[in-house]
Tab-separated table of C-alpha atoms in Angstrom:
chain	number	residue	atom	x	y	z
A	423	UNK	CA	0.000	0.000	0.000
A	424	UNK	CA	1.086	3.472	0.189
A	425	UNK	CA	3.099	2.705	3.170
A	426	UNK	CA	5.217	0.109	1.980
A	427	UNK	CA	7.517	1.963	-0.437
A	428	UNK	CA	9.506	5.764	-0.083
A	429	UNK	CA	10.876	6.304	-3.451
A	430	UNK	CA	13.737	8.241	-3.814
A	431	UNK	CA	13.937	11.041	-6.874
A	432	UNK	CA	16.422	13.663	-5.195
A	433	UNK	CA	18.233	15.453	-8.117
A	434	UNK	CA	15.823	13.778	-10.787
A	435	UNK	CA	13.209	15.925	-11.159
A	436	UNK	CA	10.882	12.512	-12.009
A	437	UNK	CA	8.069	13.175	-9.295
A	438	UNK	CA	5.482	12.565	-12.013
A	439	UNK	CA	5.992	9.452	-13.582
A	440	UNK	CA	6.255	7.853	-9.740
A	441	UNK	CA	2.521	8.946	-9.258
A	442	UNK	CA	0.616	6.931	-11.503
A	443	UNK	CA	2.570	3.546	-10.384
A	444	UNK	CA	2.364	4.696	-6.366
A	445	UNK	CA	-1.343	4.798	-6.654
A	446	UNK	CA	-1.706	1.933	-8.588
A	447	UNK	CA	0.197	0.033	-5.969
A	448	UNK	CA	-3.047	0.132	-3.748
A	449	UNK	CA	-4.708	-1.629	-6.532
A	450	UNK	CA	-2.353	-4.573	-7.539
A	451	UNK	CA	-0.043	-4.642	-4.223
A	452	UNK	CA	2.711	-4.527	-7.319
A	453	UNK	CA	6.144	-2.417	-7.310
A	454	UNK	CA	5.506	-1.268	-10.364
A	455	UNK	CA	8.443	0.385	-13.002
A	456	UNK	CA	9.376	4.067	-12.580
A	457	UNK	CA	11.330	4.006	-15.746
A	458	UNK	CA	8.666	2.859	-17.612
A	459	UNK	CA	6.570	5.528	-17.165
A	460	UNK	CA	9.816	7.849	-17.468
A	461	UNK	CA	11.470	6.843	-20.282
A	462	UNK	CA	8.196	6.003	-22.638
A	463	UNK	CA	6.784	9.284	-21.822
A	464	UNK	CA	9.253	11.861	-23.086
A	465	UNK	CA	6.905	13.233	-25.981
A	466	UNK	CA	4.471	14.485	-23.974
A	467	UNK	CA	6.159	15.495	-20.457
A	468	UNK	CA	10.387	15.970	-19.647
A	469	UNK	CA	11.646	12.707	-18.093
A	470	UNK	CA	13.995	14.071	-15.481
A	471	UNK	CA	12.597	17.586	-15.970
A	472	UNK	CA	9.336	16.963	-15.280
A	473	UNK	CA	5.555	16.598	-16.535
A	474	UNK	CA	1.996	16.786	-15.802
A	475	UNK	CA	-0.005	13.988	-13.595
A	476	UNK	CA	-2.727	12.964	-16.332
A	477	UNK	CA	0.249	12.549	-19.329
A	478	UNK	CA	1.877	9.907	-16.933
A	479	UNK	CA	-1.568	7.834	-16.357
A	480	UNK	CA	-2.178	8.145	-19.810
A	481	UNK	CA	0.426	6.816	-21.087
A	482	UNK	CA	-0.317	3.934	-18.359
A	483	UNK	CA	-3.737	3.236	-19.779
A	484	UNK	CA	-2.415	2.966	-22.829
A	485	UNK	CA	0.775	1.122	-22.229
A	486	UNK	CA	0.777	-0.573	-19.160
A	487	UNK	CA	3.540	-0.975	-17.121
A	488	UNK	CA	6.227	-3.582	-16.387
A	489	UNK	CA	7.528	-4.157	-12.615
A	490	UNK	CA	10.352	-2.261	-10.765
A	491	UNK	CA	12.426	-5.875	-10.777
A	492	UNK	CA	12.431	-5.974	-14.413
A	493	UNK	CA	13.148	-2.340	-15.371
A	494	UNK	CA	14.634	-1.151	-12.151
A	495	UNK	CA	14.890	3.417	-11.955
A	496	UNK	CA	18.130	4.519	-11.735
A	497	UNK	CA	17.656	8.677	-11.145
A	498	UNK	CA	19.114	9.439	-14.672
A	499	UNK	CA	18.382	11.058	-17.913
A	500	UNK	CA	17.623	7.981	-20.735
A	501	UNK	CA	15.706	6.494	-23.469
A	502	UNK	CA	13.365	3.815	-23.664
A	503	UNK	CA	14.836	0.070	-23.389
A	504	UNK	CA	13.052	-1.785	-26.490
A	505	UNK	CA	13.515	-5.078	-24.859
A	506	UNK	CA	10.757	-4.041	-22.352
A	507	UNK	CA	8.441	-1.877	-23.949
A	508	UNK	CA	5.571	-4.647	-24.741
A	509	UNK	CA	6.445	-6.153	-20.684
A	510	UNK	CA	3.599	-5.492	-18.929
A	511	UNK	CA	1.932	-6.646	-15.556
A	512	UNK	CA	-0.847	-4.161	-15.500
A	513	UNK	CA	-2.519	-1.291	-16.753
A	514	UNK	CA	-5.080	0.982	-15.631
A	515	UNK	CA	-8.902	1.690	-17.404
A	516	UNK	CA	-8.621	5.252	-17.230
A	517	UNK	CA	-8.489	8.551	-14.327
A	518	UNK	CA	-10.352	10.630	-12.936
A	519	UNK	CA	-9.142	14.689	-12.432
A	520	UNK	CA	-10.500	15.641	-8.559
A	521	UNK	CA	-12.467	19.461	-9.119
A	522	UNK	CA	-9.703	21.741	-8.427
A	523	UNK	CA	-9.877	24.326	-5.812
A	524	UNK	CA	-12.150	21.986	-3.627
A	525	UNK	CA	-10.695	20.581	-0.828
A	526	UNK	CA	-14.034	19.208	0.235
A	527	UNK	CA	-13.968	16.759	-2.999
A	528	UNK	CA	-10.190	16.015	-2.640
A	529	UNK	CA	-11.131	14.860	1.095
A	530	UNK	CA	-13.717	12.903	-0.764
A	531	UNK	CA	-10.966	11.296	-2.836
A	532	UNK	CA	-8.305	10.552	-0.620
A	533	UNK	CA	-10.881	8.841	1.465
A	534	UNK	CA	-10.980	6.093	-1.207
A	535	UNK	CA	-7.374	6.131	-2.155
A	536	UNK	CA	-4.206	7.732	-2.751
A	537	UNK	CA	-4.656	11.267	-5.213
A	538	UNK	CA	-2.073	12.276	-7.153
A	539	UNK	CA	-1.317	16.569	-6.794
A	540	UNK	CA	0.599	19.088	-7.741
A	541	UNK	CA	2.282	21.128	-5.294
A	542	UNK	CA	4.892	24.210	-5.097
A	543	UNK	CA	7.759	22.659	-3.733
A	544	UNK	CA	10.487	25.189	-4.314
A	545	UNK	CA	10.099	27.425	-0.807
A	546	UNK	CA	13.012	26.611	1.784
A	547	UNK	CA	11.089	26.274	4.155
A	548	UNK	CA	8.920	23.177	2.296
A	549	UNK	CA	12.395	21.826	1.532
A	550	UNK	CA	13.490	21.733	4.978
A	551	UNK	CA	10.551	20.618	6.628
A	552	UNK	CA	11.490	17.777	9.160
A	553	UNK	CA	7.874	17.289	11.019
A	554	UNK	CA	4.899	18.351	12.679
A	555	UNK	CA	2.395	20.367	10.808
A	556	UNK	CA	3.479	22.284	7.733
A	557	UNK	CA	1.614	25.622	7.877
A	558	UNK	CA	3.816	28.117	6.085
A	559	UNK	CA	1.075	29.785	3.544
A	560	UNK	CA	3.528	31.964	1.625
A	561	UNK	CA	5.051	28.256	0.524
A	562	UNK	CA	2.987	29.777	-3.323
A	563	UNK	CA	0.545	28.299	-5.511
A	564	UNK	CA	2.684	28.197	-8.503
A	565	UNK	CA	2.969	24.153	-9.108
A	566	UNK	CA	6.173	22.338	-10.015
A	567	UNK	CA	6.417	19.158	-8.598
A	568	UNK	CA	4.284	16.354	-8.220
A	569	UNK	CA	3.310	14.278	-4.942
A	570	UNK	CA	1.040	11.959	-2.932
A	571	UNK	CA	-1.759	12.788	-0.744
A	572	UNK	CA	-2.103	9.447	1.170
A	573	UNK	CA	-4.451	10.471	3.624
A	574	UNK	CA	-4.944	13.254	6.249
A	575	UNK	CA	-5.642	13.223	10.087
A	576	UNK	CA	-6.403	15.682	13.002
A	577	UNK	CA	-3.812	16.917	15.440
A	578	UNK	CA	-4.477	17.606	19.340
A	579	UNK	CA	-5.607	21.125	19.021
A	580	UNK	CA	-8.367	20.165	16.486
A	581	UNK	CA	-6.673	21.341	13.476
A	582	UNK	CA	-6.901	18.907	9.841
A	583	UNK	CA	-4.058	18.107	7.731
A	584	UNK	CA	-3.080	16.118	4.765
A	585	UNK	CA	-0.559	13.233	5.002
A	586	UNK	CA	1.646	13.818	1.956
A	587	UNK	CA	4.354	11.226	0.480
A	588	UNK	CA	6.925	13.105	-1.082
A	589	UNK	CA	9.564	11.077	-3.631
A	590	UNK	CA	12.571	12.695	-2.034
A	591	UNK	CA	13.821	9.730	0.182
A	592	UNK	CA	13.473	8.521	3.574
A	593	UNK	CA	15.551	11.581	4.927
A	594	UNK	CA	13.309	14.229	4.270
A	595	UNK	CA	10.500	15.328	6.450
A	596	UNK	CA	8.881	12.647	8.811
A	597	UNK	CA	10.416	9.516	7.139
A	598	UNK	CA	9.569	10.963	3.671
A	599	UNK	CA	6.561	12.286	4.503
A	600	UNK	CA	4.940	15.926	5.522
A	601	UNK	CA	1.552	16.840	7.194
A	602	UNK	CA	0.196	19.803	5.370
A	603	UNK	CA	-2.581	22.036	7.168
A	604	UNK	CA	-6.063	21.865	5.518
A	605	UNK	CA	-8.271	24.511	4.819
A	606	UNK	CA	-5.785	27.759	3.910
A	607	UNK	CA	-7.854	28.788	1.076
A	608	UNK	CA	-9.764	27.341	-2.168
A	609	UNK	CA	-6.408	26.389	-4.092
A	610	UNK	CA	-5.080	24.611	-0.311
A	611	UNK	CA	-1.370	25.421	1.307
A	612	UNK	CA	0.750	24.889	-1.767
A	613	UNK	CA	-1.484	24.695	-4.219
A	614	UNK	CA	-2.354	20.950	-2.724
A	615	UNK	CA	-5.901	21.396	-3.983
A	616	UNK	CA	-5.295	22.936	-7.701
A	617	UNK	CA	-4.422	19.998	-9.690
A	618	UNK	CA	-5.587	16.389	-8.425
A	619	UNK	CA	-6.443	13.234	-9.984
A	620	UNK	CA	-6.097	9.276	-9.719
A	621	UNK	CA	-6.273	6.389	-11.393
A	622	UNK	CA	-9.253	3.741	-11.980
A	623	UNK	CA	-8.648	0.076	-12.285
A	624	UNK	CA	-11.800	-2.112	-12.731
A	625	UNK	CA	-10.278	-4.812	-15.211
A	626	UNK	CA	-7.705	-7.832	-15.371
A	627	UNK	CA	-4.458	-7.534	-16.083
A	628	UNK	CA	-2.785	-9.670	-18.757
A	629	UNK	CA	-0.977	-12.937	-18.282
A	630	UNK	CA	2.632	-12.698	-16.874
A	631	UNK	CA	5.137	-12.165	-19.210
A	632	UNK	CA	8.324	-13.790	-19.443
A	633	UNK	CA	11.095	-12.597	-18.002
A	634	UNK	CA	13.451	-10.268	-20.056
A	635	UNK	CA	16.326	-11.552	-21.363
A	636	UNK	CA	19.877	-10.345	-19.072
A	637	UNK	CA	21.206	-6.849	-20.705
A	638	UNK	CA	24.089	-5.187	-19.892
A	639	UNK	CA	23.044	-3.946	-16.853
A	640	UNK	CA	22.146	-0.808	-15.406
A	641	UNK	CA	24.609	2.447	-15.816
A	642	UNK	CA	26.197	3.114	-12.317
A	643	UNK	CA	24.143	5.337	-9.370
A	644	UNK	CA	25.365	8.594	-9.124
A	645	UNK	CA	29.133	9.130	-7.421
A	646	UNK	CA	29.382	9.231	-3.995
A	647	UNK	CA	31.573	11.625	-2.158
A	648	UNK	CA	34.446	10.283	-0.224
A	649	UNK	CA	35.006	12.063	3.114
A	650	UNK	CA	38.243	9.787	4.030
A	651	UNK	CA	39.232	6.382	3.519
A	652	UNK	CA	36.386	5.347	5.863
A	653	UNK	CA	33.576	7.206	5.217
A	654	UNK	CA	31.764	8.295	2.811
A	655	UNK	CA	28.453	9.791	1.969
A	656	UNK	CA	25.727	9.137	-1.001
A	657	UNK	CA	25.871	11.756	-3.840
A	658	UNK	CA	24.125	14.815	-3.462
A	659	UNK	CA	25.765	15.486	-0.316
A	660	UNK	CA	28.261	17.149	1.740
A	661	UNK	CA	31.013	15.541	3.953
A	662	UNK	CA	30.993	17.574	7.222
A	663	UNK	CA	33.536	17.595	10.151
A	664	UNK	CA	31.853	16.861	13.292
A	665	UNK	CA	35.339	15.774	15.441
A	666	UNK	CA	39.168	16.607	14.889
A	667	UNK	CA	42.110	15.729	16.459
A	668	UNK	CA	45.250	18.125	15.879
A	669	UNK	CA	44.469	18.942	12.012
A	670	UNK	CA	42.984	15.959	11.185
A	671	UNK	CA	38.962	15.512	10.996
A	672	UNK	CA	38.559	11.998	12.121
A	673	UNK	CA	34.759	12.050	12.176
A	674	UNK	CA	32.320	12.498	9.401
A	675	UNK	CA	28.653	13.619	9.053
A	676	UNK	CA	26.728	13.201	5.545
A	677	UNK	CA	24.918	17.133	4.381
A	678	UNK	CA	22.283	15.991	2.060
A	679	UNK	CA	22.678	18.961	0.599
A	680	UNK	CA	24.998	19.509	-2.947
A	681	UNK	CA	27.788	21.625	-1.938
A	682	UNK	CA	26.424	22.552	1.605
A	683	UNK	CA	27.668	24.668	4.053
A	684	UNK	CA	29.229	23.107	7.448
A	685	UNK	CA	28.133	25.149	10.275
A	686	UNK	CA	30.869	26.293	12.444
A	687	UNK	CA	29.120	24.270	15.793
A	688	UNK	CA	30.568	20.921	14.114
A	689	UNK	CA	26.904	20.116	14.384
A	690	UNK	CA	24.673	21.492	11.721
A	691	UNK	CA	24.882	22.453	8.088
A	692	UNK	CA	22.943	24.765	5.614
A	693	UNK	CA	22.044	24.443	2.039
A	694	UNK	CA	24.591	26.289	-0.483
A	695	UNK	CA	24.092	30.057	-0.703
A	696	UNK	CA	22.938	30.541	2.717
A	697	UNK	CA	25.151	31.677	6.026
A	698	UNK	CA	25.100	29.558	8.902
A	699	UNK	CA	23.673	31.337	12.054
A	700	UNK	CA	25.142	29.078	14.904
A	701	UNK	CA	23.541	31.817	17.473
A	702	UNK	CA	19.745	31.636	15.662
A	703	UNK	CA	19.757	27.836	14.626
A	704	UNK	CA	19.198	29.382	11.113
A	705	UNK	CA	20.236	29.330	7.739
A	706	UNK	CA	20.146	33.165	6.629
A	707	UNK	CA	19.939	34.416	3.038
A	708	UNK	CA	18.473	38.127	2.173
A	709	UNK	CA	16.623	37.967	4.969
A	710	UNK	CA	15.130	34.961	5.269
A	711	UNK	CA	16.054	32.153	7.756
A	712	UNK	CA	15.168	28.602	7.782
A	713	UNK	CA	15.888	26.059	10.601
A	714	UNK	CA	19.404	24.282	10.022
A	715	UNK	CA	20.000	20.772	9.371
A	716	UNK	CA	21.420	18.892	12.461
A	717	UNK	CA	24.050	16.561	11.882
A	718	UNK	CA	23.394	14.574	15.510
């Protein structure tokens, strides 16, 4: 269900094409391909650049799609791989766009299933959400990046939210996920209520297919970035200093962000272009200030 898998896009801007297979999941209980959807729907959205909701599902009713086990995502720019374009496992009968700017009939959705939206994802503080209730209203309404809403909830005080799955890994938010207050205006915080759809599945899926014959194998993950002979972190990230002795740093802590700044405290670091404020717990930049990321 949509509790069993965090995908992990980072610097691939993919978020669309892992919508249509996420919901489907509650469906079929399948891990369905990522890369299908990707690579076989260039025309009509960007691959790692991006693309709207209802190309993606689609291109599913039309295609189908093969399983992540067969034609595995790797986070980079590609092609199609003609060896599994006619592998498929399932498909869907069609989708259904949610009216936009009604949170009332996205509740009425998400009740059901999983709902594919659009968000605006670009505002530090979204990015460097790490729990509770997200309730920053000047995050915009301008959408450019696609997400989950996999269900909402109440907190203690009364107030609703939406659970959103993001695609950006386990380490963001609350294990990749952010609660998102309901109710700030028709379009919702973000722009959650603007663009919304999901798929419907009513008939069988073909037979299995056989397996695809052995290729040459997947091109290699991105780089990751050595700290010292012992450590090292996954690419994007920074290697930060958290202990030295003399000269040397003999302890390590992974940034996860590209080219990050190490905060003086040995303890905390701040995404590139922004000044560590070891006094504030803040990441300053023309006036604005967003919490730092702590190493421990």
């Amino acid at each position: 269900d949509c509790d069993t898998l965090m995908d992990r896009e980072y610097s691939a801007g993919s978020a669309t094409p892992f919508l249509p297979f996420t919901t489907q999941h509650v469906y079929q209980g399948l891990t369905l391909s990522h890369t299908h959807t990707l690579s076989l729907s260039l025309q009509r959205a960007d691959g790692c650049q991006g693309g709207l909701m209802d190309y993606a599902f689609q291109f599913v009713q039309q295609n189908g799609l093969d399983t992540e086990t067969d034609y595995p995502y790797t986070g980079t720019q590609g092609t199609c791989d003609k060896r599994r374009m006619n592998r498929v496992v399932t498909r869907i009968d069609g989708y259904v766009d949610v009216p936009a700017n009604d949170e009332a009939a996205l509740v009425e959705a998400v009740s059901r299933q999983p709902v594919s939206v659009a968000i605006q994802a670009n505002h530090p503080n979204f990015q460097l959400y790490t729990g509770g209730v997200f309730s920053d209203e000047s995050c915009g309404t301008q959408l450019d990046h696609g997400v989950l809403v996999a269900g909402y909830g109440t907190d203690e005080e009364g107030g609703d939210y939406w659970i959103m799955k993001n695609s950006w890994g386990e380490m963001w938010g609350e294990g990749g996920y952010m609660k998102m207050k309901m109710g700030v205006g028709p379009e919702g915080i973000c722009g959650i209520a603007k663009m919304a759809s999901h798929p419907t599945k009513h008939g069988a899926d073909p037979p299995a297919p056989p397996p695809t014959p052995p290729g040459p194998g997947p091109k290699p993950g991105p780089p990751e970035v050595v700290c010292n002979q012992f450590q090292k972190c996954k690419a994007p990230a920074t290697c930060c200093c958290m202990f030295e002795l003399g000269e040397t740093c003999v302890a390590y802590a992974c940034c996860p962000y590209d080219d990050g700044v190490c905060c003086a405290d040995k303890k905390s670091c701040c995404p590139n272009g922004t000044e560590c404020n070891v006094t504030a717990g803040t990441c300053d930049k023309d006036g604005m200030s967003v919490p730092r990321f702590l190493l421990v």
